Amino acid sequence: MIRPTPRAIVLFAAGIPLAFAILLADPDAWPFVPAYLFLACFALLLDTALSLTPGRLNVQVNPPPVLYIGRPETFLVYLRAHTGRRPEIELLCDVDDTLERPRRVIAMLNEDGEAIVPIGLSARHRGKARIERLWLRWRGPLGLVHRLRIVPVDSEIAVTPDVKAVRQTALAFADPSALYGVKPQFQQGEGSEFESLRDYVPGLDPRSIDWKHSARHMNLLCKEFRSERNHQIVLAFDTGHLMREPLAGIAKLDHAVNAGLQLGYVSLRAGDRIGVFGFDSKVRVVSQPIGGIASFWRVQRAATELDYSPDETNFTLGLSSLAARLDRRSLIILQTEFVDTITAELMLENVERLAGRHVVLFVCLRDPLLVETVDRAPDSLGTLARSVIADEFLRERRVVLERLRRRGVHCLDVRADQIGPALINRYLEIKRRELI
């Protein structure tokens, strides 16, 4: 496909005032007008003949088989020109709504007429994404014509939760001592497991003295404990319409799923059992708690089944169904979202009821746009009004979180880029304090 460039349009358009100027200056000089048009057409045809033909350009595409949500990937295009001409080639990729529209890329062929062009891909949400076609455009040597080539791709890519972040977490905790230190960690408190007896020495906690065995052995003995394992942890995800809102380019639900998978790997490696529970207007996903690092793929599959829902979340149905399925005290990590104190009343009531028997970690994502709106200089009346409204939202958010803390619920309100490490650190703190 051949199209004229803006330079060619200017070249032909310049002939109109030039023709009027020639005819006004000397009517007998009219043969110069068709001569100019003839030279312009000849230059256009010459540029077409000298330009790189689409048949001499070999194009190979190598799309990634999997795309991780929240992590940009590259789509490689290999170009090879079977001629001595090496034009500057523009590339543009057509994708469906699952992916962000890639930016236009300009490629320069090397001395051998080859180029490897990376095109950035970024997913908006999980599911199946499709790369439809690739557009290539280059100019002729004179810059008067554009050569256009369309390469159909029709490649389908699976968009999954960010497993790469889980792999990085796996490397961070590859050392068996990463969770508990180099030496065995002996912790005291309710629910900890008895390890052994040892002679009491100054500096040990007197409350650990076992008076019965001390009287029998005529020597002060104290108990040593070890950290409990085999705790039951449930990753509860709110999949309602508020979790569909984008934050840092992807939905809040995807941020929650990525962080949940990171925590799932760490907890499975620590010897605990992990289950997945998803709900909105009704219960969507139920995965019973399982243990063993080899079972992580089951947790990943259950998290992948969490779909985006336009429904409003029914906390009464969802949390009561979750409580009915638990037969022992568990750590429930509830990742959800709310707007204000009025819409959060039913959520507060059901979370407080759930916290009466279980340990509940309430996790929500902080929107940095609200903080920026509050801190922005009030240079106009509209900016001031938006700042006041944003501050009211933040105040009501703090009220809801403070009410939950007073009811014994552990709360975590962090930015999207901090949710993974913050969630793991809070989980380790809860285990260290033997709260489960």
GROMACS .gro file of C-alpha atoms in nm:
model
  436
    1MET     CA    1   0.000   0.000   0.000
    2ILE     CA    2   0.141   0.339  -0.107
    3ARG     CA    3   0.033   0.675   0.033
    4PRO     CA    4   0.166   1.029  -0.021
    5THR     CA    5   0.345   1.197   0.265
    6PRO     CA    6   0.275   1.552   0.389
    7ARG     CA    7   0.587   1.659   0.196
    8ALA     CA    8   0.429   1.535  -0.130
    9ILE     CA    9   0.105   1.719  -0.054
   10VAL     CA   10   0.298   2.040   0.010
   11LEU     CA   11   0.491   1.987  -0.314
   12PHE     CA   12   0.174   1.965  -0.523
   13ALA     CA   13  -0.009   2.235  -0.328
   14ALA     CA   14   0.279   2.475  -0.385
   15GLY     CA   15   0.213   2.447  -0.759
   16ILE     CA   16  -0.119   2.635  -0.729
   17PRO     CA   17   0.016   2.974  -0.609
   18LEU     CA   18   0.320   2.923  -0.829
   19ALA     CA   19   0.098   2.880  -1.138
   20PHE     CA   20  -0.099   3.197  -1.053
   21ALA     CA   21   0.224   3.390  -1.000
   22ILE     CA   22   0.364   3.275  -1.338
   23LEU     CA   23   0.044   3.354  -1.528
   24LEU     CA   24   0.014   3.698  -1.369
   25ALA     CA   25   0.377   3.781  -1.439
   26ASP     CA   26   0.389   3.652  -1.796
   27PRO     CA   27   0.090   3.472  -1.958
   28ASP     CA   28   0.321   3.335  -2.226
   29ALA     CA   29   0.513   3.139  -1.963
   30TRP     CA   30   0.218   2.903  -1.900
   31PRO     CA   31   0.417   2.593  -2.024
   32PHE     CA   32   0.617   2.611  -1.702
   33VAL     CA   33   0.305   2.517  -1.502
   34PRO     CA   34   0.251   2.171  -1.658
   35ALA     CA   35   0.628   2.125  -1.655
   36TYR     CA   36   0.628   2.178  -1.278
   37LEU     CA   37   0.342   1.929  -1.232
   38PHE     CA   38   0.523   1.680  -1.456
   39LEU     CA   39   0.841   1.709  -1.248
   40ALA     CA   40   0.642   1.666  -0.926
   41CYS     CA   41   0.473   1.352  -1.059
   42PHE     CA   42   0.808   1.221  -1.182
   43ALA     CA   43   0.962   1.276  -0.838
   44LEU     CA   44   0.668   1.092  -0.680
   45LEU     CA   45   0.708   0.794  -0.912
   46LEU     CA   46   1.085   0.792  -0.867
   47ASP     CA   47   1.050   0.787  -0.488
   48THR     CA   48   0.805   0.499  -0.520
   49ALA     CA   49   1.045   0.302  -0.739
   50LEU     CA   50   1.345   0.361  -0.512
   51SER     CA   51   1.166   0.282  -0.186
   52LEU     CA   52   1.184  -0.055  -0.010
   53THR     CA   53   0.907  -0.281  -0.138
   54PRO     CA   54   0.704  -0.480   0.118
   55GLY     CA   55   0.804  -0.806  -0.050
   56ARG     CA   56   1.170  -0.743   0.032
   57LEU     CA   57   1.101  -0.693   0.403
   58ASN     CA   58   1.085  -1.010   0.611
   59VAL     CA   59   0.884  -0.972   0.935
   60GLN     CA   60   0.876  -1.229   1.217
   61VAL     CA   61   0.680  -1.181   1.537
   62ASN     CA   62   0.746  -1.348   1.871
   63PRO     CA   63   0.466  -1.264   2.116
   64PRO     CA   64   0.501  -1.380   2.479
   65PRO     CA   65   0.288  -1.685   2.568
   66VAL     CA   66   0.195  -1.543   2.911
   67LEU     CA   67   0.152  -1.187   3.036
   68TYR     CA   68   0.155  -1.115   3.410
   69ILE     CA   69  -0.086  -0.853   3.536
   70GLY     CA   70   0.091  -0.543   3.665
   71ARG     CA   71   0.422  -0.635   3.502
   72PRO     CA   72   0.501  -0.499   3.151
   73GLU     CA   73   0.644  -0.742   2.897
   74THR     CA   74   0.801  -0.699   2.554
   75PHE     CA   75   0.671  -0.824   2.222
   76LEU     CA   76   0.968  -0.884   1.988
   77VAL     CA   77   0.952  -0.817   1.615
   78TYR     CA   78   1.238  -0.930   1.389
   79LEU     CA   79   1.293  -0.728   1.069
   80ARG     CA   80   1.521  -0.814   0.778
   81ALA     CA   81   1.543  -0.620   0.450
   82HIS     CA   82   1.666  -0.818   0.147
   83THR     CA   83   1.805  -0.510  -0.021
   84GLY     CA   84   2.064  -0.239   0.030
   85ARG     CA   85   1.802   0.019   0.131
   86ARG     CA   86   1.766   0.068   0.507
   87PRO     CA   87   1.478   0.307   0.576
   88GLU     CA   88   1.347   0.415   0.913
   89ILE     CA   89   1.051   0.189   0.990
   90GLU     CA   90   0.759   0.284   1.216
   91LEU     CA   91   0.573   0.002   1.393
   92LEU     CA   92   0.232   0.009   1.559
   93CYS     CA   93   0.049  -0.286   1.711
   94ASP     CA   94  -0.328  -0.341   1.725
   95VAL     CA   95  -0.450  -0.513   2.045
   96ASP     CA   96  -0.786  -0.578   2.209
   97ASP     CA   97  -0.927  -0.403   2.517
   98THR     CA   98  -0.749  -0.638   2.758
   99LEU     CA   99  -0.416  -0.471   2.678
  100GLU     CA  100  -0.303  -0.111   2.688
  101ARG     CA  101  -0.251   0.027   2.339
  102PRO     CA  102   0.125   0.007   2.270
  103ARG     CA  103   0.315   0.318   2.172
  104ARG     CA  104   0.451   0.376   1.823
  105VAL     CA  105   0.804   0.241   1.786
  106ILE     CA  106   1.067   0.354   1.533
  107ALA     CA  107   1.325   0.097   1.420
  108MET     CA  108   1.657   0.156   1.243
  109LEU     CA  109   1.800  -0.128   1.037
  110ASN     CA  110   2.168  -0.207   1.092
  111GLU     CA  111   2.433  -0.250   0.822
  112ASP     CA  112   2.308  -0.602   0.752
  113GLY     CA  113   1.953  -0.472   0.707
  114GLU     CA  114   1.829  -0.633   1.032
  115ALA     CA  115   1.662  -0.506   1.348
  116ILE     CA  116   1.508  -0.651   1.663
  117VAL     CA  117   1.227  -0.424   1.780
  118PRO     CA  118   1.076  -0.458   2.132
  119ILE     CA  119   0.716  -0.340   2.168
  120GLY     CA  120   0.591  -0.291   2.523
  121LEU     CA  121   0.277  -0.475   2.634
  122SER     CA  122   0.084  -0.405   2.953
  123ALA     CA  123  -0.237  -0.580   3.062
  124ARG     CA  124  -0.535  -0.399   3.212
  125HIS     CA  125  -0.697  -0.707   3.365
  126ARG     CA  126  -0.668  -1.084   3.375
  127GLY     CA  127  -0.812  -1.307   3.106
  128LYS     CA  128  -0.732  -1.374   2.741
  129ALA     CA  129  -0.561  -1.097   2.544
  130ARG     CA  130  -0.520  -1.086   2.167
  131ILE     CA  131  -0.262  -0.919   1.944
  132GLU     CA  132  -0.450  -0.866   1.620
  133ARG     CA  133  -0.215  -0.710   1.365
  134LEU     CA  134   0.109  -0.521   1.317
  135TRP     CA  135   0.134  -0.202   1.110
  136LEU     CA  136   0.466  -0.110   0.944
  137ARG     CA  137   0.530   0.215   0.762
  138TRP     CA  138   0.841   0.365   0.602
  139ARG     CA  139   0.927   0.648   0.365
  140GLY     CA  140   1.099   0.651   0.029
  141PRO     CA  141   1.445   0.810  -0.015
  142LEU     CA  142   1.289   1.144  -0.122
  143GLY     CA  143   1.029   1.138   0.158
  144LEU     CA  144   0.736   1.174  -0.083
  145VAL     CA  145   0.560   0.837  -0.037
  146HIS     CA  146   0.481   0.608   0.253
  147ARG     CA  147   0.498   0.233   0.210
  148LEU     CA  148   0.247   0.058   0.434
  149ARG     CA  149   0.240  -0.310   0.527
  150ILE     CA  150  -0.008  -0.487   0.752
  151VAL     CA  151   0.107  -0.812   0.914
  152PRO     CA  152  -0.174  -1.020   1.071
  153VAL     CA  153  -0.070  -1.170   1.405
  154ASP     CA  154  -0.390  -1.311   1.564
  155SER     CA  155  -0.200  -1.431   1.870
  156GLU     CA  156  -0.377  -1.506   2.199
  157ILE     CA  157  -0.196  -1.440   2.527
  158ALA     CA  158  -0.301  -1.561   2.871
  159VAL     CA  159  -0.300  -1.279   3.129
  160THR     CA  160  -0.243  -1.430   3.474
  161PRO     CA  161  -0.159  -1.307   3.824
  162ASP     CA  162   0.196  -1.191   3.878
  163VAL     CA  163   0.380  -1.517   3.940
  164LYS     CA  164   0.715  -1.348   3.880
  165ALA     CA  165   0.671  -1.156   4.204
  166VAL     CA  166   0.608  -1.487   4.377
  167ARG     CA  167   0.932  -1.623   4.228
  168GLN     CA  168   1.119  -1.324   4.367
  169THR     CA  169   0.964  -1.396   4.705
  170ALA     CA  170   1.073  -1.758   4.666
  171LEU     CA  171   1.432  -1.645   4.614
  172ALA     CA  172   1.414  -1.417   4.916
  173PHE     CA  173   1.297  -1.704   5.136
  174ALA     CA  174   1.499  -1.981   4.970
  175ASP     CA  175   1.713  -2.014   5.286
  176PRO     CA  176   1.527  -2.223   5.545
  177SER     CA  177   1.647  -1.978   5.812
  178ALA     CA  178   1.494  -1.678   5.634
  179LEU     CA  179   1.168  -1.704   5.825
  180TYR     CA  180   1.294  -1.794   6.169
  181GLY     CA  181   1.660  -1.694   6.176
  182VAL     CA  182   1.974  -1.906   6.183
  183LYS     CA  183   1.905  -2.045   6.528
  184PRO     CA  184   1.583  -2.216   6.638
  185GLN     CA  185   1.332  -1.962   6.759
  186PHE     CA  186   1.170  -2.044   7.091
  187GLN     CA  187   0.866  -1.836   7.172
  188GLN     CA  188   0.646  -1.836   7.476
  189GLY     CA  189   0.280  -1.762   7.500
  190GLU     CA  190  -0.061  -1.915   7.470
  191GLY     CA  191  -0.085  -2.179   7.202
  192SER     CA  192   0.289  -2.231   7.153
  193GLU     CA  193   0.425  -2.586   7.135
  194PHE     CA  194   0.635  -2.730   7.416
  195GLU     CA  195   0.988  -2.814   7.306
  196SER     CA  196   1.201  -2.920   7.607
  197LEU     CA  197   1.316  -2.843   7.963
  198ARG     CA  198   1.641  -2.669   8.046
  199ASP     CA  199   1.819  -2.543   8.356
  200TYR     CA  200   1.717  -2.198   8.460
  201VAL     CA  201   1.987  -1.933   8.430
  202PRO     CA  202   1.969  -1.564   8.515
  203GLY     CA  203   1.816  -1.370   8.228
  204LEU     CA  204   1.543  -1.620   8.140
  205ASP     CA  205   1.181  -1.527   8.195
  206PRO     CA  206   1.081  -1.645   8.547
  207ARG     CA  207   0.731  -1.715   8.415
  208SER     CA  208   0.873  -2.004   8.212
  209ILE     CA  209   0.982  -2.194   8.527
  210ASP     CA  210   0.816  -2.533   8.562
  211TRP     CA  211   0.771  -2.558   8.937
  212LYS     CA  212   0.646  -2.915   8.933
  213HIS     CA  213   0.950  -3.057   8.756
  214SER     CA  214   1.180  -2.824   8.949
  215ALA     CA  215   1.055  -2.970   9.278
  216ARG     CA  216   1.100  -3.321   9.148
  217HIS     CA  217   1.460  -3.264   9.033
  218MET     CA  218   1.553  -3.029   9.317
  219ASN     CA  219   1.671  -2.777   9.057
  220LEU     CA  220   1.508  -2.485   8.881
  221LEU     CA  221   1.392  -2.591   8.535
  222CYS     CA  222   1.217  -2.379   8.274
  223LYS     CA  223   1.021  -2.469   7.965
  224GLU     CA  224   1.131  -2.393   7.612
  225PHE     CA  225   0.878  -2.351   7.335
  226ARG     CA  226   0.891  -2.352   6.958
  227SER     CA  227   0.680  -2.170   6.704
  228GLU     CA  228   0.360  -2.341   6.606
  229ARG     CA  229   0.302  -2.444   6.249
  230ASN     CA  230   0.006  -2.584   6.061
  231HIS     CA  231  -0.197  -2.268   6.115
  232GLN     CA  232  -0.501  -2.225   5.895
  233ILE     CA  233  -0.498  -1.910   5.679
  234VAL     CA  234  -0.778  -1.799   5.446
  235LEU     CA  235  -0.725  -1.544   5.169
  236ALA     CA  236  -1.068  -1.381   5.142
  237PHE     CA  237  -1.113  -1.158   4.836
  238ASP     CA  238  -1.391  -0.911   4.776
  239THR     CA  239  -1.463  -0.931   4.402
  240GLY     CA  240  -1.736  -0.664   4.397
  241HIS     CA  241  -1.757  -0.356   4.178
  242LEU     CA  242  -1.535  -0.141   4.403
  243MET     CA  243  -1.246  -0.383   4.348
  244ARG     CA  244  -1.274  -0.331   3.971
  245GLU     CA  245  -1.154   0.029   4.001
  246PRO     CA  246  -0.809   0.081   3.849
  247LEU     CA  247  -0.520   0.180   4.070
  248ALA     CA  248  -0.171   0.231   3.924
  249GLY     CA  249  -0.296   0.101   3.590
  250ILE     CA  250  -0.462  -0.226   3.701
  251ALA     CA  251  -0.768  -0.322   3.904
  252LYS     CA  252  -0.753  -0.328   4.283
  253LEU     CA  253  -0.852  -0.695   4.273
  254ASP     CA  254  -0.537  -0.776   4.074
  255HIS     CA  255  -0.319  -0.598   4.329
  256ALA     CA  256  -0.489  -0.804   4.600
  257VAL     CA  257  -0.444  -1.132   4.411
  258ASN     CA  258  -0.074  -1.065   4.346
  259ALA     CA  259  -0.011  -0.987   4.713
  260GLY     CA  260  -0.216  -1.287   4.822
  261LEU     CA  261  -0.009  -1.524   4.610
  262GLN     CA  262   0.313  -1.387   4.757
  263LEU     CA  263   0.179  -1.441   5.107
  264GLY     CA  264   0.051  -1.786   5.007
  265TYR     CA  265   0.396  -1.900   4.905
  266VAL     CA  266   0.557  -1.771   5.227
  267SER     CA  267   0.293  -1.927   5.451
  268LEU     CA  268   0.304  -2.264   5.273
  269ARG     CA  269   0.680  -2.266   5.310
  270ALA     CA  270   0.639  -2.184   5.680
  271GLY     CA  271   0.427  -2.496   5.728
  272ASP     CA  272   0.082  -2.334   5.736
  273ARG     CA  273  -0.229  -2.421   5.536
  274ILE     CA  274  -0.378  -2.181   5.281
  275GLY     CA  275  -0.731  -2.150   5.147
  276VAL     CA  276  -0.891  -1.906   4.900
  277PHE     CA  277  -1.238  -1.754   4.932
  278GLY     CA  278  -1.396  -1.508   4.686
  279PHE     CA  279  -1.734  -1.339   4.716
  280ASP     CA  280  -1.940  -1.040   4.601
  281SER     CA  281  -2.320  -1.063   4.577
  282LYS     CA  282  -2.272  -1.437   4.630
  283VAL     CA  283  -1.989  -1.679   4.697
  284ARG     CA  284  -1.779  -1.721   4.384
  285VAL     CA  285  -1.469  -1.924   4.476
  286VAL     CA  286  -1.410  -2.166   4.763
  287SER     CA  287  -1.081  -2.349   4.802
  288GLN     CA  288  -1.030  -2.551   5.118
  289PRO     CA  289  -0.707  -2.486   5.312
  290ILE     CA  290  -0.422  -2.708   5.199
  291GLY     CA  291  -0.061  -2.740   5.310
  292GLY     CA  292   0.275  -2.811   5.152
  293ILE     CA  293   0.474  -2.600   4.911
  294ALA     CA  294   0.390  -2.847   4.634
  295SER     CA  295   0.025  -2.738   4.665
  296PHE     CA  296   0.097  -2.379   4.569
  297TRP     CA  297  -0.030  -2.438   4.215
  298ARG     CA  298  -0.375  -2.512   4.363
  299VAL     CA  299  -0.374  -2.176   4.541
  300GLN     CA  300  -0.265  -2.009   4.218
  301ARG     CA  301  -0.542  -2.178   4.020
  302ALA     CA  302  -0.806  -2.076   4.275
  303ALA     CA  303  -0.682  -1.715   4.269
  304THR     CA  304  -0.694  -1.713   3.888
  305GLU     CA  305  -1.064  -1.806   3.902
  306LEU     CA  306  -1.145  -1.481   4.084
  307ASP     CA  307  -1.333  -1.279   3.825
  308TYR     CA  308  -1.435  -0.913   3.811
  309SER     CA  309  -1.795  -0.857   3.912
  310PRO     CA  310  -2.019  -0.551   3.861
  311ASP     CA  311  -2.232  -0.647   4.165
  312GLU     CA  312  -2.232  -0.480   4.503
  313THR     CA  313  -2.066  -0.688   4.773
  314ASN     CA  314  -2.292  -0.869   5.020
  315PHE     CA  315  -2.073  -0.888   5.330
  316THR     CA  316  -2.345  -1.055   5.539
  317LEU     CA  317  -2.375  -1.349   5.300
  318GLY     CA  318  -2.007  -1.373   5.217
  319LEU     CA  319  -1.854  -1.352   5.564
  320SER     CA  320  -2.123  -1.565   5.730
  321SER     CA  321  -2.067  -1.834   5.463
  322LEU     CA  322  -1.693  -1.816   5.530
  323ALA     CA  323  -1.742  -1.848   5.906
  324ALA     CA  324  -1.967  -2.153   5.859
  325ARG     CA  325  -1.694  -2.328   5.658
  326LEU     CA  326  -1.421  -2.284   5.920
  327ASP     CA  327  -1.399  -2.553   6.187
  328ARG     CA  328  -1.099  -2.408   6.375
  329ARG     CA  329  -0.949  -2.074   6.468
  330SER     CA  330  -0.793  -1.922   6.156
  331LEU     CA  331  -0.619  -1.615   6.025
  332ILE     CA  332  -0.854  -1.452   5.775
  333ILE     CA  333  -0.694  -1.198   5.543
  334LEU     CA  334  -0.984  -0.995   5.405
  335GLN     CA  335  -0.888  -0.779   5.106
  336THR     CA  336  -1.172  -0.543   5.026
  337GLU     CA  337  -1.264  -0.180   4.964
  338PHE     CA  338  -1.521   0.071   5.093
  339VAL     CA  339  -1.621   0.430   5.020
  340ASP     CA  340  -1.749   0.593   5.339
  341THR     CA  341  -1.885   0.519   5.686
  342ILE     CA  342  -2.243   0.481   5.563
  343THR     CA  343  -2.173   0.213   5.302
  344ALA     CA  344  -1.930   0.043   5.542
  345GLU     CA  345  -2.181  -0.020   5.823
  346LEU     CA  346  -2.276  -0.374   5.716
  347MET     CA  347  -1.914  -0.453   5.646
  348LEU     CA  348  -1.811  -0.336   5.995
  349GLU     CA  349  -2.082  -0.539   6.163
  350ASN     CA  350  -1.989  -0.864   5.988
  351VAL     CA  351  -1.613  -0.817   6.020
  352GLU     CA  352  -1.647  -0.752   6.394
  353ARG     CA  353  -1.859  -1.068   6.430
  354LEU     CA  354  -1.598  -1.269   6.240
  355ALA     CA  355  -1.318  -1.129   6.459
  356GLY     CA  356  -1.489  -1.265   6.769
  357ARG     CA  357  -1.366  -1.616   6.686
  358HIS     CA  358  -1.088  -1.571   6.432
  359VAL     CA  359  -0.793  -1.342   6.374
  360VAL     CA  360  -0.892  -1.099   6.098
  361LEU     CA  361  -0.645  -0.892   5.898
  362PHE     CA  362  -0.836  -0.621   5.711
  363VAL     CA  363  -0.646  -0.504   5.402
  364CYS     CA  364  -0.737  -0.212   5.178
  365LEU     CA  365  -0.546  -0.004   4.925
  366ARG     CA  366  -0.467   0.362   4.976
  367ASP     CA  367  -0.537   0.585   4.678
  368PRO     CA  368  -0.244   0.827   4.633
  369LEU     CA  369  -0.463   1.053   4.418
  370LEU     CA  370  -0.672   1.146   4.725
  371VAL     CA  371  -0.360   1.240   4.922
  372GLU     CA  372  -0.227   1.446   4.631
  373THR     CA  373  -0.562   1.623   4.599
  374VAL     CA  374  -0.561   1.714   4.968
  375ASP     CA  375  -0.200   1.840   4.960
  376ARG     CA  376  -0.241   2.035   4.636
  377ALA     CA  377  -0.214   2.415   4.662
  378PRO     CA  378  -0.566   2.571   4.648
  379ASP     CA  379  -0.501   2.793   4.344
  380SER     CA  380  -0.870   2.802   4.247
  381LEU     CA  381  -1.214   2.752   4.399
  382GLY     CA  382  -1.258   2.420   4.218
  383THR     CA  383  -0.924   2.289   4.348
  384LEU     CA  384  -1.020   2.392   4.700
  385ALA     CA  385  -1.357   2.214   4.675
  386ARG     CA  386  -1.193   1.893   4.548
  387SER     CA  387  -0.938   1.911   4.828
  388VAL     CA  388  -1.211   1.942   5.092
  389ILE     CA  389  -1.407   1.648   4.948
  390ALA     CA  390  -1.093   1.430   4.928
  391ASP     CA  391  -1.005   1.517   5.287
  392GLU     CA  392  -1.355   1.415   5.395
  393PHE     CA  393  -1.313   1.077   5.224
  394LEU     CA  394  -0.979   1.022   5.400
  395ARG     CA  395  -1.128   1.121   5.735
  396GLU     CA  396  -1.415   0.873   5.701
  397ARG     CA  397  -1.165   0.609   5.595
  398ARG     CA  398  -0.965   0.666   5.914
  399VAL     CA  399  -1.285   0.645   6.119
  400VAL     CA  400  -1.373   0.303   5.972
  401LEU     CA  401  -1.022   0.165   6.027
  402GLU     CA  402  -1.013   0.296   6.385
  403ARG     CA  403  -1.346   0.126   6.462
  404LEU     CA  404  -1.207  -0.201   6.332
  405ARG     CA  405  -0.890  -0.170   6.540
  406ARG     CA  406  -1.095  -0.110   6.854
  407ARG     CA  407  -1.279  -0.437   6.786
  408GLY     CA  408  -0.951  -0.629   6.769
  409VAL     CA  409  -0.922  -0.638   6.389
  410HIS     CA  410  -0.574  -0.595   6.245
  411CYS     CA  411  -0.582  -0.330   5.972
  412LEU     CA  412  -0.348  -0.264   5.683
  413ASP     CA  413  -0.395   0.045   5.464
  414VAL     CA  414  -0.103   0.075   5.220
  415ARG     CA  415  -0.021   0.186   4.868
  416ALA     CA  416  -0.049  -0.060   4.582
  417ASP     CA  417   0.329  -0.090   4.538
  418GLN     CA  418   0.375  -0.180   4.907
  419ILE     CA  419   0.094  -0.428   4.965
  420GLY     CA  420   0.299  -0.746   4.905
  421PRO     CA  421   0.585  -0.685   5.153
  422ALA     CA  422   0.352  -0.516   5.403
  423LEU     CA  423   0.115  -0.814   5.402
  424ILE     CA  424   0.398  -1.064   5.454
  425ASN     CA  425   0.549  -0.858   5.737
  426ARG     CA  426   0.214  -0.832   5.917
  427TYR     CA  427   0.160  -1.207   5.877
  428LEU     CA  428   0.502  -1.279   6.031
  429GLU     CA  429   0.428  -1.037   6.315
  430ILE     CA  430   0.100  -1.213   6.393
  431LYS     CA  431   0.277  -1.548   6.399
  432ARG     CA  432   0.557  -1.412   6.617
  433ARG     CA  433   0.303  -1.287   6.870
  434GLU     CA  434   0.125  -1.627   6.865
  435LEU     CA  435  -0.215  -1.467   6.800
  436ILE     CA  436  -0.357  -1.748   6.586
   0.00000   0.00000   0.00000
